[in-house]
XYZ file of C-alpha atoms in Angstrom:
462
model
C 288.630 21.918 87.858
C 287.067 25.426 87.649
C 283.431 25.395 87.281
C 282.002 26.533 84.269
C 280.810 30.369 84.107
C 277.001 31.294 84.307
C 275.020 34.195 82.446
C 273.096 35.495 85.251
C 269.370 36.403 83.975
C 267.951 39.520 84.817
C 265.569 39.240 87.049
C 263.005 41.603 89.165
C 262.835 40.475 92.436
C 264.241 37.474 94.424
C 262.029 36.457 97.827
C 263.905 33.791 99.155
C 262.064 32.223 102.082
C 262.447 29.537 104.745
C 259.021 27.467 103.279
C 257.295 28.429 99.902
C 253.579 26.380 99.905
C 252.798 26.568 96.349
C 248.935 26.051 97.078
C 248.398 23.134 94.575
C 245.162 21.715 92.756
C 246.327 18.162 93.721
C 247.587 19.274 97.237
C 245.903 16.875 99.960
C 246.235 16.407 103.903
C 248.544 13.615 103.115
C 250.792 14.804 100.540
C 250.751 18.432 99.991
C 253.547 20.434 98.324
C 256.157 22.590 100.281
C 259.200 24.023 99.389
C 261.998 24.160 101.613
C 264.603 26.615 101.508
C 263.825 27.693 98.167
C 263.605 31.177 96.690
C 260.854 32.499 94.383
C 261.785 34.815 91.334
C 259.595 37.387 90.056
C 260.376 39.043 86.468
C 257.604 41.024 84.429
C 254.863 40.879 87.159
C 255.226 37.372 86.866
C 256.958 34.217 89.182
C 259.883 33.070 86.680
C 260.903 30.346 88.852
C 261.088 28.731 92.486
C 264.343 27.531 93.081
C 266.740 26.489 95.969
C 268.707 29.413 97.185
C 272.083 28.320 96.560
C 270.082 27.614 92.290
C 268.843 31.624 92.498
C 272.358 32.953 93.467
C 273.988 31.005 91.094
C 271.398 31.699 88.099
C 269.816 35.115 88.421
C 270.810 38.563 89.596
C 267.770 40.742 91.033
C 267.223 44.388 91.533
C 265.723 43.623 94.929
C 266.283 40.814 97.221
C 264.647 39.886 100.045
C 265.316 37.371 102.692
C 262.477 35.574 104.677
C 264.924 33.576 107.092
C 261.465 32.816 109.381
C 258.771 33.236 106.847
C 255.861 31.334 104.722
C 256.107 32.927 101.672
C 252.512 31.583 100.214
C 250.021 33.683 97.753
C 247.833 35.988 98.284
C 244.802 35.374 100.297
C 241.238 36.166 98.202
C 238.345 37.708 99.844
C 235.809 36.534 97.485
C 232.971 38.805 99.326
C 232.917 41.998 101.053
C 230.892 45.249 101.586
C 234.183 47.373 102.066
C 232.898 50.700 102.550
C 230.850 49.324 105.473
C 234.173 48.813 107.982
C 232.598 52.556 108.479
C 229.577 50.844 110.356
C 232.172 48.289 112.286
C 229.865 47.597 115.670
C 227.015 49.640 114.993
C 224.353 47.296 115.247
C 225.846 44.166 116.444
C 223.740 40.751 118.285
C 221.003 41.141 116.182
C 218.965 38.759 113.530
C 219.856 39.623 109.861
C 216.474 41.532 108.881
C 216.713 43.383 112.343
C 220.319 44.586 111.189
C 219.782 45.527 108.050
C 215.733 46.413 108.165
C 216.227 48.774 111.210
C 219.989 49.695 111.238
C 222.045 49.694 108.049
C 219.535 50.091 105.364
C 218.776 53.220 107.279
C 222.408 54.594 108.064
C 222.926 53.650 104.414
C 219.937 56.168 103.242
C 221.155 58.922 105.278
C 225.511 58.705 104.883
C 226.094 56.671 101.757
C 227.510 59.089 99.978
C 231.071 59.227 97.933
C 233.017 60.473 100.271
C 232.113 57.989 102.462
C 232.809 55.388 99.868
C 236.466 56.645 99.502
C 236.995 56.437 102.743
C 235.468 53.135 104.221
C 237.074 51.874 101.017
C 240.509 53.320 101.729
C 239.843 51.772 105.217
C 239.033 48.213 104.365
C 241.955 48.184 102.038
C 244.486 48.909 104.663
C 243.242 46.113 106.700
C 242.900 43.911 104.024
C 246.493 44.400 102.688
C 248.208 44.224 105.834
C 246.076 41.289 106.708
C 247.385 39.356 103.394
C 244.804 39.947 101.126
C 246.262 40.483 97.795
C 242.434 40.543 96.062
C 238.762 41.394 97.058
C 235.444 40.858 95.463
C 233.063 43.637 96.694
C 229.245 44.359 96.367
C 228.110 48.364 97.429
C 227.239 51.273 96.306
C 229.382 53.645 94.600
C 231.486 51.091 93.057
C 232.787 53.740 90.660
C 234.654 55.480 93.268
C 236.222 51.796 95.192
C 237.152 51.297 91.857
C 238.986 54.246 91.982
C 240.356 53.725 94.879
C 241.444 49.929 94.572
C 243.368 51.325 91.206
C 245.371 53.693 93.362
C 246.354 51.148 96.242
C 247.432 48.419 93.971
C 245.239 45.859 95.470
C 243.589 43.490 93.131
C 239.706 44.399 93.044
C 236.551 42.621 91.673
C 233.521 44.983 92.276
C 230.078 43.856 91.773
C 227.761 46.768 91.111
C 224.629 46.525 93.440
C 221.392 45.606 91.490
C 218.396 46.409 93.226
C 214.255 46.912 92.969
C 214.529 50.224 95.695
C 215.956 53.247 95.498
C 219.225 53.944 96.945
C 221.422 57.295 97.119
C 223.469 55.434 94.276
C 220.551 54.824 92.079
C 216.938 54.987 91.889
C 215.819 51.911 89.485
C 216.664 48.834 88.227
C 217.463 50.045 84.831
C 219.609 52.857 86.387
C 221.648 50.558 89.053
C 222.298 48.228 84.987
C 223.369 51.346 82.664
C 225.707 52.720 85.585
C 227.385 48.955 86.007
C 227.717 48.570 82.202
C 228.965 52.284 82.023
C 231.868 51.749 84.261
C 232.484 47.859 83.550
C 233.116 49.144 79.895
C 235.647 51.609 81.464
C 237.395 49.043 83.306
C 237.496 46.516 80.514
C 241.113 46.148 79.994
C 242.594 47.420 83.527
C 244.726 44.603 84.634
C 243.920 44.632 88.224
C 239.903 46.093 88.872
C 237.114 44.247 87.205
C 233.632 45.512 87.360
C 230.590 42.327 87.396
C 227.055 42.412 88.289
C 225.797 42.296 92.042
C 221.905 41.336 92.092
C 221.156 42.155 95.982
C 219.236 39.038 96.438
C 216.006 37.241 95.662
C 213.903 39.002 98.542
C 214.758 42.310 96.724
C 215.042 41.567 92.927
C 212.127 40.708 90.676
C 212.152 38.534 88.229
C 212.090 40.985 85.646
C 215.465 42.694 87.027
C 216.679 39.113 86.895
C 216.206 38.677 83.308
C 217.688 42.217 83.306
C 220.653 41.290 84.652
C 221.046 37.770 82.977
C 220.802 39.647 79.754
C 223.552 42.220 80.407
C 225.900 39.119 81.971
C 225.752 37.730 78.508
C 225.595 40.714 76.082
C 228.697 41.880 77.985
C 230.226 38.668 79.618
C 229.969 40.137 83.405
C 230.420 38.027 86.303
C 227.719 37.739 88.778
C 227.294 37.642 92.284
C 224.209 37.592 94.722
C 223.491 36.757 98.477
C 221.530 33.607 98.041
C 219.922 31.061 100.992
C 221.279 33.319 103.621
C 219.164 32.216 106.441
C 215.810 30.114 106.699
C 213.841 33.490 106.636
C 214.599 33.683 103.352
C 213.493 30.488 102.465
C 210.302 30.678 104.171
C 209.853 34.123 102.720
C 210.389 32.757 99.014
C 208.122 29.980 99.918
C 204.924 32.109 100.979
C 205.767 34.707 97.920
C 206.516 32.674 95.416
C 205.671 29.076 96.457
C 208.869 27.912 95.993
C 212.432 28.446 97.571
C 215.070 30.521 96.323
C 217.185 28.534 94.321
C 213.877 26.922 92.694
C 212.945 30.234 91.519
C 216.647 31.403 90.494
C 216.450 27.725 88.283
C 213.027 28.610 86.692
C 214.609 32.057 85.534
C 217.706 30.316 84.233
C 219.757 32.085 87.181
C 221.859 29.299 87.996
C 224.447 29.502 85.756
C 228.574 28.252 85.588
C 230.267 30.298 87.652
C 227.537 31.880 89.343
C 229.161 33.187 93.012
C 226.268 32.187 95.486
C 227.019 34.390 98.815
C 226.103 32.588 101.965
C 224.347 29.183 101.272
C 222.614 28.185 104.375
C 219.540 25.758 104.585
C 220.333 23.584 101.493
C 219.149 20.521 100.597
C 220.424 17.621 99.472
C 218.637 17.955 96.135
C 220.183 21.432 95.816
C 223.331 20.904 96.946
C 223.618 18.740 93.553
C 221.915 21.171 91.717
C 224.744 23.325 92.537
C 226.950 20.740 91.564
C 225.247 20.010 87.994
C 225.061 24.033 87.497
C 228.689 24.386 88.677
C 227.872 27.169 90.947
C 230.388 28.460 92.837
C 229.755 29.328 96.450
C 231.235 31.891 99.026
C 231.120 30.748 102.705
C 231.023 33.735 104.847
C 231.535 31.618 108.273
C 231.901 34.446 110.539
C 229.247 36.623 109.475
C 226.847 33.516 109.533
C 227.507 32.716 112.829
C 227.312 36.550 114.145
C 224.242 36.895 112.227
C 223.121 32.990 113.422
C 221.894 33.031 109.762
C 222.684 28.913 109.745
C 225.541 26.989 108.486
C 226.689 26.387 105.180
C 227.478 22.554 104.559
C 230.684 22.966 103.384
C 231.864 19.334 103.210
C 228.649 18.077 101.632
C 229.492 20.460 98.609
C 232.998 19.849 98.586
C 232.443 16.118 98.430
C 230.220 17.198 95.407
C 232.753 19.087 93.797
C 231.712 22.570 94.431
C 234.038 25.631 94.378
C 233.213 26.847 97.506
C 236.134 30.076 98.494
C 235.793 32.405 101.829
C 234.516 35.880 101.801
C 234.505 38.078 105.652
C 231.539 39.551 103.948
C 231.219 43.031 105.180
C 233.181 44.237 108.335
C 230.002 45.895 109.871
C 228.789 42.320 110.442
C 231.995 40.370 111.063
C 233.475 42.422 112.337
C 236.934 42.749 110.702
C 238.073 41.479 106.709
C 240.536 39.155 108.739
C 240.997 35.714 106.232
C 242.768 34.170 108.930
C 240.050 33.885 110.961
C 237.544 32.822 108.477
C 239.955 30.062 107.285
C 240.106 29.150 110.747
C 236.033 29.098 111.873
C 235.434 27.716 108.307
C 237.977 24.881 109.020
C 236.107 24.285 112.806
C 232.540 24.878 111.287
C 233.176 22.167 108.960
C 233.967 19.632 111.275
C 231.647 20.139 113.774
C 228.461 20.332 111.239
C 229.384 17.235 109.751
C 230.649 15.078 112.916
C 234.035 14.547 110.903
C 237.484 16.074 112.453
C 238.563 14.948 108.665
C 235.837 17.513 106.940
C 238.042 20.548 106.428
C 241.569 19.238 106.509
C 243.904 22.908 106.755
C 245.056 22.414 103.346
C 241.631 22.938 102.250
C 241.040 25.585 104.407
C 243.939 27.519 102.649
C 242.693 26.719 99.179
C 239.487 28.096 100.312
C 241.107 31.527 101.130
C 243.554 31.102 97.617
C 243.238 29.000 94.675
C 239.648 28.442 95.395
C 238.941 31.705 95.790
C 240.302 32.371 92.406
C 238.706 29.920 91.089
C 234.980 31.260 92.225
C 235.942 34.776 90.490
C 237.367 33.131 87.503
C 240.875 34.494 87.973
C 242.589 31.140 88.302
C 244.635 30.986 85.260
C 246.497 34.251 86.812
C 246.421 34.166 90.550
C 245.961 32.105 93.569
C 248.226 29.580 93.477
C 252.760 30.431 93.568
C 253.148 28.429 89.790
C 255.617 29.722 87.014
C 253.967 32.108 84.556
C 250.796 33.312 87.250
C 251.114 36.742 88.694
C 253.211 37.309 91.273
C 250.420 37.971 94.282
C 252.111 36.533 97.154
C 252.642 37.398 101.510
C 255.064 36.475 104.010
C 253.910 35.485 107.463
C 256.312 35.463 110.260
C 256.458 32.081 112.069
C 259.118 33.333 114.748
C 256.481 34.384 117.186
C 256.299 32.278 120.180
C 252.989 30.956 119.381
C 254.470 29.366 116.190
C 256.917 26.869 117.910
C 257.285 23.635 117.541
C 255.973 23.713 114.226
C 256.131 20.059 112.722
C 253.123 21.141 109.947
C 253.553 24.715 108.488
C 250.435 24.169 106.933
C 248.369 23.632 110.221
C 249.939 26.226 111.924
C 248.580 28.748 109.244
C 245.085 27.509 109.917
C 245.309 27.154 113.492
C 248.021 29.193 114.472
C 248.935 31.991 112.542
C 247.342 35.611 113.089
C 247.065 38.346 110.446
C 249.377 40.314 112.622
C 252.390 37.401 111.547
C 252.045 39.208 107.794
C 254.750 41.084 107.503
C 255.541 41.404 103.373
C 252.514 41.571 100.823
C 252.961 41.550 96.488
C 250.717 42.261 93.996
C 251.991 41.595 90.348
C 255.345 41.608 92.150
C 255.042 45.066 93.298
C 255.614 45.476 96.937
C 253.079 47.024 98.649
C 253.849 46.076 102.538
C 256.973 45.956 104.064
C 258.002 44.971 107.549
C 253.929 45.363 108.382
C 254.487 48.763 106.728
C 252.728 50.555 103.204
C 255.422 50.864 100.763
C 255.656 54.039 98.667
C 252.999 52.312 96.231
C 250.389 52.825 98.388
C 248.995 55.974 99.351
C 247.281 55.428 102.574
C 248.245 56.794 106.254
C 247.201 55.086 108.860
C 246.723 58.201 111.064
C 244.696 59.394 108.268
C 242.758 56.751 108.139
C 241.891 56.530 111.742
C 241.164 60.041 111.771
C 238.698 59.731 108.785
C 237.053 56.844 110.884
C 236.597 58.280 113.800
C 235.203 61.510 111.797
C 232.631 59.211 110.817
C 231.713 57.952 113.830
C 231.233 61.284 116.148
C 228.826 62.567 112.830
C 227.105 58.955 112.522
C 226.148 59.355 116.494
C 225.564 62.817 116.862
C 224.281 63.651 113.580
C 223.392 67.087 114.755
C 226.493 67.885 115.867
C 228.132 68.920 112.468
C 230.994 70.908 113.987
C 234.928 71.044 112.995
C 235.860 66.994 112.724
C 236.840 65.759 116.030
C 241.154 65.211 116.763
C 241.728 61.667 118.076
C-alpha cells in the first residue's frame, strides 16, 4: 500500500539536533523536559514546531538545514546585567573592595576615556564575547547608551539598555534632569525596534536622591520604562544608608514607592528575612551577579531563600572589568555552587534551575517572557548549540548537569537570534559585522593609551 502524499510546508530553517531542552516553567530536577532526536523548525522569526527528525523530513522543506549530530540545541542564554563598554577596563583594578574600585579606579578612568568611541568599541567587544559565548540577549547600564544601542542594532544581538541616572556629572551628562530627557529622547526612538529596548538605570541609592527617584518613578510611568538599579550590593551600603538616612536601602526605596513589580534589583546582598518577603510581596525581580560578588567580596545573595519565596531571581556577569569576562556559563555554574554552600543544602540550586536562571528567568526579570527564553511554538527563535563531543562531556547520563557543571562557552558552536544565524561553527556569520582582529586591535589600542596616557602616538600593531 503506497503511503499517502504530503504537502511539504515551507519552512525557514530546520536545526535538527541530538537533545533539544525546551527550558520549561514546570521543568524540575526530577522531571524536566528533553527532547531526543528531534528537530526544531523556525519560519517567520519564529519556532513553528519541534518535531522528530524522521516528522520534519516528512512534513516541511527548509531553505537551510542544519544538523547538530553532537549538540544541545537549547535557547539563548540572557545576561540580565552588564556594563559592556567596560570589557575595555578588563583587569585594571582587580583584588580590591567595591568603593576602592570604583572610588579610586573606574570612576576616574571613566572621567578621563568615556567617550563614544570608546563606547562603540568596548560595546562591539562585549558583544563578540557575548555572542560566541551563547548569549542571544543583554541588559546593560552605561553611559552612552545611544551609541550601544547603535551598535547592538547592527550585530543582531537582542539588547535591553538602561540609561544611567545619576546625582554627578559624567562626560555623558551633567544632571539629573539631563541623564532623564536624554533616556526618554532615545527610548522614544527605540519604541517599536523589535530587538533594542531603552529603560531607566538609577545608579543606586548611595548616588541618587530622593528627588531623582521620584524623577525617575515618574518617567517609568508616564512612559512605561523598565527599571533597573544596583541595590544592597555590599554591607557598606547598608551601613552607609543607615547613618544617612537612618534606615537601609530597601526601607528608603519602600518609603519612596521604589519597589515596584518588576523592579530588576542588581546584586542583593545582606537581606533580611523581612526583606526578602518584601521582595516577594513587591514582586521584585532580582539579578544575582555571583561572580562579581565574590571578586568584589561584596557578600552573597541568598538565592534559595528567595527562590523558595517565589522571587524571579535571573544571572547577570555584571560588567567584565569586575568579573572578569560576560561568560553565563560560569555564572550558572558559581551561582549553582554559591547556592548550596550558603544554604547548607546540595538540593538549593538543582542545574535545572541554574539554566532557568541564565534563560526563562532571565526573561522573565526583563519582561520579555512571552517572546524569548524558553524553545516553545510561537516565541522567537533565540536559540545556541553547544558541542557535547569534547572529551570532557563523556559519559553524559544528565545533559542537563553537564551544561551546569560541564560545559564551557568554548562548546558553543551555532547561535540564533529571531532565527537569523549569527555564529557558525564558533564563527560570525555575514550578519554580523565584527572582526575579531579588529576587535583585538581596538582593545589593545585602548590599553597602551589607558597606561601611557601621554604617549598619544600612531596606535600600537599587535
Amino acid at each position: 500500500m503506497q503511503e499517502s502524499s504530503h504537502k511539504l510546508t515551507q519552512v525557514d530553517s530546520i536545526l535538527y539536533a541530538k537533545w533539544i531542552l525546551p527550558v520549561l516553567a514546570t521543568d524540575s530536577p526530577t522531571q524536566t523536559q528533553i527532547y531526543h532526536q528531534h528537530a526544531l523548525v523556525i519560519k517567520d522569526q519564529k519556532i513553528h514546531a519541534i518535531v522528530p527528525h524522521s516528522d520534519a523530513e516528512r512534513y516541511f522543506q527548509a531553505k537551510e538545514s542544519v544538523h547538530l549530530s553532537q549538540h544541545l540545541l537549547m535557547p539563548g542564554l540572557i545576561n540580565a546585567h552588564a556594563h559592556s563598554a567596560m570589557v575595555l577596563f578588563r583587569g585594571m583594578a582587580d583584588d580590591l573592595a567595591l568603593m576602592d574600585w570604583l572610588e579610586n579606579h573606574i570612576w576616574p578612568n571613566e572621567q578621563r576615556w568615556v567617550n563614544e568611541q570608546f563606547v562603540r568599541e568596548g560595546t562591539q567587544l562585549a558583544i563578540a564575547e557575548m555572542l560566541l559565548s551563547g548569549t542571544t540577549c543583554f541588559a546593560d547600564m552605561y553611559f552612552f547608551p545611544n551609541i550601544a544601542a547603535e551598535v547592538a542594532n547592527e550585530c543582531g544581538i537582542r539588547a535591553l539598555l538602561h540609561c544611567p541616572i545619576i546625582d554627578v556629572p559624567t562626560n555623558w551628562a551633567k544632571t539629573p534632569d539631563e541623564y532623564l530627557e536624554k533616556a526618554i529622547d532615545l527610548a522614544k526612538h527605540f519604541q517599536k525596534h523589535p530587538r533594542v529596548e531603552i529603560g531607566l538605570g538609577p545608579h543606586a541609592p548611595y548616588t541618587v536622591s530622593d528627588d531623582t527617584f521620584k524623577k525617575v518613578l515618574a518617567a517609568k510611568e508616564q512612559y512605561e520604562l523598565k527599571v533597573q538599579i544596583h541595590l544592597h550590593e555590599t554591607q557598606f551600603e547598608v551601613d552607609s544608608s543607615l547613618q544617612h538616612h537612618q534606615m537601609r536601602p530597601i526601607a528608603r526605596l519602600d518609603q519612596l514607592g521604589f519597589l515596584f513589580e518588576h523592579l530588576q534589583a542588581v546584586h542583593m546582598t545582606a537581606l533580611t528575612p523581612e526583606e526578602i518577603d518584601l521582595m516577594s510581596a513587591k514582586k521584585v525581580s532580582i539579578i544575582h551577579c555571583p561572580q562579581s560578588n565574590l571578586k568584589l567580596a561584596s557578600g552573597f545573595c541568598p538565592v534559595h531563600a528567595l527562590i523558595q519565596k517565589g522571587v524571579t531571581v535571573a544571572l547577570g556577569t555584571d560588567g567584565a572589568s569586575s568579573n572578569n569576562d560576560l561568560d553565563l556559563f560560569s555564572e550558572m555554574q558559581t551561582a549553582a555552587l554559591i547556592a548550596k554552600a550558603v544554604s547548607h543544602q546540595p538540593q538549593a540550586m538543582p542545574a535545572i534551575e541554574a539554566v532557568k536562571m541564565a534563560t526563562l528567568q532571565g526573561a522573565r526579570a526583563l519582561q520579555l517572557h512571552t517572546r524569548i527564553g524558553s524553545l516553545e511554538v510561537g516565541k522567537e527563535a533565540d536559540c545556541i548549540a553547544i558541542d557535547f563531543s569534547d572529551l570532557s562531556m563523556f559519559p553524559c547520563y544528565n545533559p542537563v548537569s553537564h551544561l551546569v557543571y560541564s560545559a564551557v562557552r568554548q562548546m558553543v558552536t551555532h547561535v540564533w537570534v529571531q532565527g537569523v544565524p549569527l555564529v557558525k561553527e564558533r564563527q560570525f556569520t555575514e550578519h554580523v559585522p565584527l572582526n575579531p582582529e579588529t576587535l583585538k586591535y581596538n582593545a589593545q589600542r585602548w590599553y597602551e593609551t589607558i597606561r601611557s596616557p601621554h604617549k598619544l602616538e600612531s596606535p600600537p600593531k599587535l
